[in-house]
Structures are given as structure tokens and as C-alpha cells.
Amino acid sequence: MSKIAIFPGSFSPFTIGHQTIVDRALPLFDKLVISIGINTEKPQYFSIEERMQWIKDVYNNNPKIDIKQYKGLTVDFCKKENANYILRGLRDSHDFKFEKNIAHINKELNPNIETIFIITPPEISHISSSIIRDIIKNGGDVSKFIPKEINL
Ligand code: ADP
């Protein structure tokens, strides 16, 4: 059975933090599906199309990576993609508290799905999409926080 993981998130925008998690997890799986969750109640600053395109620009030639969007429960999307693993990054204790509860709930919703965490390297643990958006809104340069393939 091939090992398929989904990496769910808003990726608004995709940062070097996300990229690090993907790159470090890739050797563990046969396929990694970077999955942009669509939350209709939370309008996003960047459109789903541009977020998908940016991630495609980064991983265009990687046969182990798929880029998809989904609505609804992450565990349901896992089933659709035949994925038994959910990948998440952990930056700090705040992430841990939040992620622990989601992982427990997902395990109850579908016991076949395991959540795998990768701890962020300290030098990028302060990077978040929301801070990047604030810099962009205020006309700052974000190039050092996002993959070099993305022009923002
Ligand atoms: P969500 O809105 O679901 O938290 P994000 O796009 O903000 O989606 O994050 C997706 C995943 O990437 C989460 O697991 C998050 O902890 C992780 N992540 C975000 N920023 C970083 C970072 N700087 N280093 C490592 N992981 C990160």
C-alpha cells in the first residue's frame, strides 16, 4: 500500500515555513497532496487560483507532489485521496495546543488516519502567513519569507 499524506492549510500565502515542512516530509511518503482548504465563512486575502498557482510554481516538476483544493472535513478529503496521513507543522506551544485537539478529533472521526507533525526549525518558527500578509498590505518586501519561485 502506498503511503499518501495530505498537507492541509490555507497557504495564504505559501511561505518558506510551509516549504520546509513539505521538503522534510517528502522522503517519508510516496505521495504528498498539498491541499488548500476552502472555508466559505472566512474570505481569504488571496484567491484560491493564485494560491494554487504559487504552490505549482514551487513544485511544478515534482512527481511526488499533487496540489489540490477541498471543501468540508479534512478526514473526508483524505478518504477521497486514499491518504492515511495528515501532515502538519508545529512552530510553538500555541500550535501544539491547537493541533493536539484537532488531531484527537480527526482520530475519532477516522481511526485509520494518523496525524504526523514536523517541528519547525527555530530560524523560521516566527514566520506565519498572517504576518506576511500584513507586510504586503503595508507595502513591505516579503521576498525572504517566501519561496524564490513566488513573486509577490
Ligand atoms: P491553517 O490555516 O490550517 O493553519 P496554514 O496555511 O496557516 O493553515 O498552515 C498550514 C500548516 O503549516 C500548519 O500545520 C502550520 O502549523 C504549518 N506552518 C505554518 N507556518 C509554518 C512555519 N513557519 N514553519 C512550519 N510550519 C508552518
XYZ file of C-alpha atoms and ligand atoms in Angstrom:
179
model
C 0.000 0.000 0.000
C 1.484 3.329 -0.957
C 1.916 5.958 1.724
C -0.103 9.045 0.834
C -0.229 12.147 3.038
C -2.188 15.310 2.715
C -0.770 18.623 3.913
C -3.828 20.779 4.580
C -3.734 24.530 5.083
C -4.805 27.950 3.883
C -1.375 28.761 2.399
C -2.322 32.413 2.148
C 0.393 32.770 1.017
C 2.697 29.693 0.895
C 5.849 30.540 2.897
C 9.312 29.066 3.406
C 7.840 27.622 6.629
C 5.386 25.524 4.607
C 8.108 24.691 2.093
C 10.397 23.377 4.834
C 7.669 21.087 6.185
C 6.944 19.725 2.686
C 10.621 19.181 1.863
C 11.334 17.407 5.138
C 8.236 15.191 4.952
C 8.678 14.179 1.338
C 11.120 11.275 1.951
C 8.578 9.714 4.355
C 5.778 9.348 1.813
C 5.150 8.043 -1.711
C 2.865 10.970 -2.443
C 2.124 14.273 -0.747
C -1.026 16.200 -1.595
C -0.740 19.875 -0.682
C -4.393 20.653 -0.042
C -5.857 24.130 0.148
C -8.920 24.084 2.373
C -11.732 26.324 1.161
C -13.529 27.983 4.052
C -16.563 29.810 2.688
C -17.129 31.587 6.007
C -13.605 33.030 6.110
C -12.895 35.061 2.962
C -9.204 34.968 2.045
C -6.991 37.877 1.034
C -5.587 35.830 -1.881
C -7.788 33.898 -4.322
C -7.722 30.113 -4.409
C -6.423 30.293 -8.004
C -3.383 32.394 -7.116
C -2.575 30.287 -4.055
C -2.689 27.111 -6.156
C -0.578 28.668 -8.887
C 2.135 29.761 -6.432
C 2.467 26.248 -5.000
C 2.532 24.821 -8.545
C 5.334 27.238 -9.396
C 7.365 25.871 -6.470
C 6.761 22.141 -7.038
C 5.998 22.020 -10.737
C 8.349 19.208 -11.615
C 7.995 17.024 -8.560
C 6.161 13.777 -9.410
C 5.555 13.007 -5.706
C 3.551 16.201 -5.138
C -0.058 16.988 -6.039
C -1.755 20.312 -5.396
C -5.494 20.290 -4.769
C -8.303 22.268 -3.152
C -11.064 20.874 -0.988
C -14.189 21.786 0.943
C -15.504 20.087 4.044
C -13.823 17.825 6.563
C -10.121 17.072 6.140
C -10.695 13.387 7.047
C -13.286 13.109 4.262
C -10.836 14.589 1.807
C -8.193 12.095 2.998
C -10.557 9.245 2.154
C -11.175 10.683 -1.307
C -7.422 10.865 -1.909
C -6.700 7.440 -0.328
C -4.481 9.224 2.191
C -3.803 7.676 5.607
C -1.705 10.542 6.922
C -2.273 14.215 7.675
C 0.880 16.318 7.819
C 1.102 19.443 9.997
C 3.879 21.747 11.117
C 4.497 22.732 14.740
C 6.055 26.116 15.448
C 5.459 26.542 19.176
C 3.320 25.547 22.156
C 0.394 27.542 20.794
C 0.417 25.447 17.606
C 0.772 22.307 19.722
C -2.302 23.048 21.874
C -4.434 23.727 18.837
C -3.108 20.858 16.731
C -3.372 18.297 19.546
C -7.135 18.785 19.776
C -7.656 18.673 16.011
C -5.528 15.501 15.770
C -7.590 13.804 18.514
C -10.854 14.785 16.857
C -9.667 13.587 13.458
C -8.578 10.283 15.013
C -12.067 9.845 16.454
C -13.668 10.718 13.141
C -11.456 8.256 11.282
C -9.172 5.926 13.302
C -7.296 4.900 10.141
C -5.798 8.338 9.691
C -2.630 9.289 11.546
C -1.526 12.915 12.011
C 2.215 13.405 11.606
C 3.917 16.530 12.978
C 7.182 18.067 11.927
C 8.785 20.601 14.224
C 9.805 23.826 12.571
C 13.484 24.765 12.615
C 13.906 27.661 15.101
C 15.176 30.089 12.489
C 11.820 30.083 10.684
C 9.391 29.424 13.531
C 8.360 33.099 13.629
C 7.101 33.073 10.033
C 3.351 32.962 9.511
C 1.126 33.706 6.535
C -0.764 36.346 8.530
C 2.424 38.336 9.238
C 3.424 38.058 5.561
C 0.001 39.421 4.566
C 0.433 42.364 6.952
C 3.805 43.204 5.416
C 2.294 43.028 1.908
C -0.680 45.224 2.882
C 1.788 47.801 4.155
C 3.998 47.736 1.077
C 6.969 45.837 2.574
C 9.300 43.332 0.940
C 8.448 39.704 1.751
C 10.875 38.002 -0.631
C 12.989 36.468 2.142
C 9.939 34.772 3.698
C 8.522 33.075 0.612
C 10.000 30.543 -1.842
C 12.092 32.175 -4.578
C 9.697 30.877 -7.283
C 6.873 33.068 -5.936
C 6.730 36.744 -6.910
C 4.666 38.811 -4.526
P -4.069 26.745 8.731
O -4.932 27.934 8.448
O -4.745 25.424 8.543
O -3.255 26.798 9.999
P -1.654 27.490 7.382
O -1.518 27.715 5.923
O -1.512 28.690 8.265
O -3.045 26.780 7.537
O -0.630 26.374 7.877
C -0.604 25.095 7.329
C 0.371 24.246 8.124
O 1.670 24.782 8.003
C 0.092 24.188 9.621
O 0.414 22.892 10.089
C 1.055 25.181 10.200
O 1.401 24.870 11.550
C 2.231 24.989 9.284
N 3.075 26.183 9.248
C 2.731 27.454 9.013
N 3.798 28.280 9.101
C 4.860 27.500 9.413
C 6.249 27.731 9.690
N 6.788 28.944 9.698
N 7.020 26.657 9.964
C 6.479 25.426 9.974
N 5.191 25.130 9.778
C 4.387 26.141 9.498
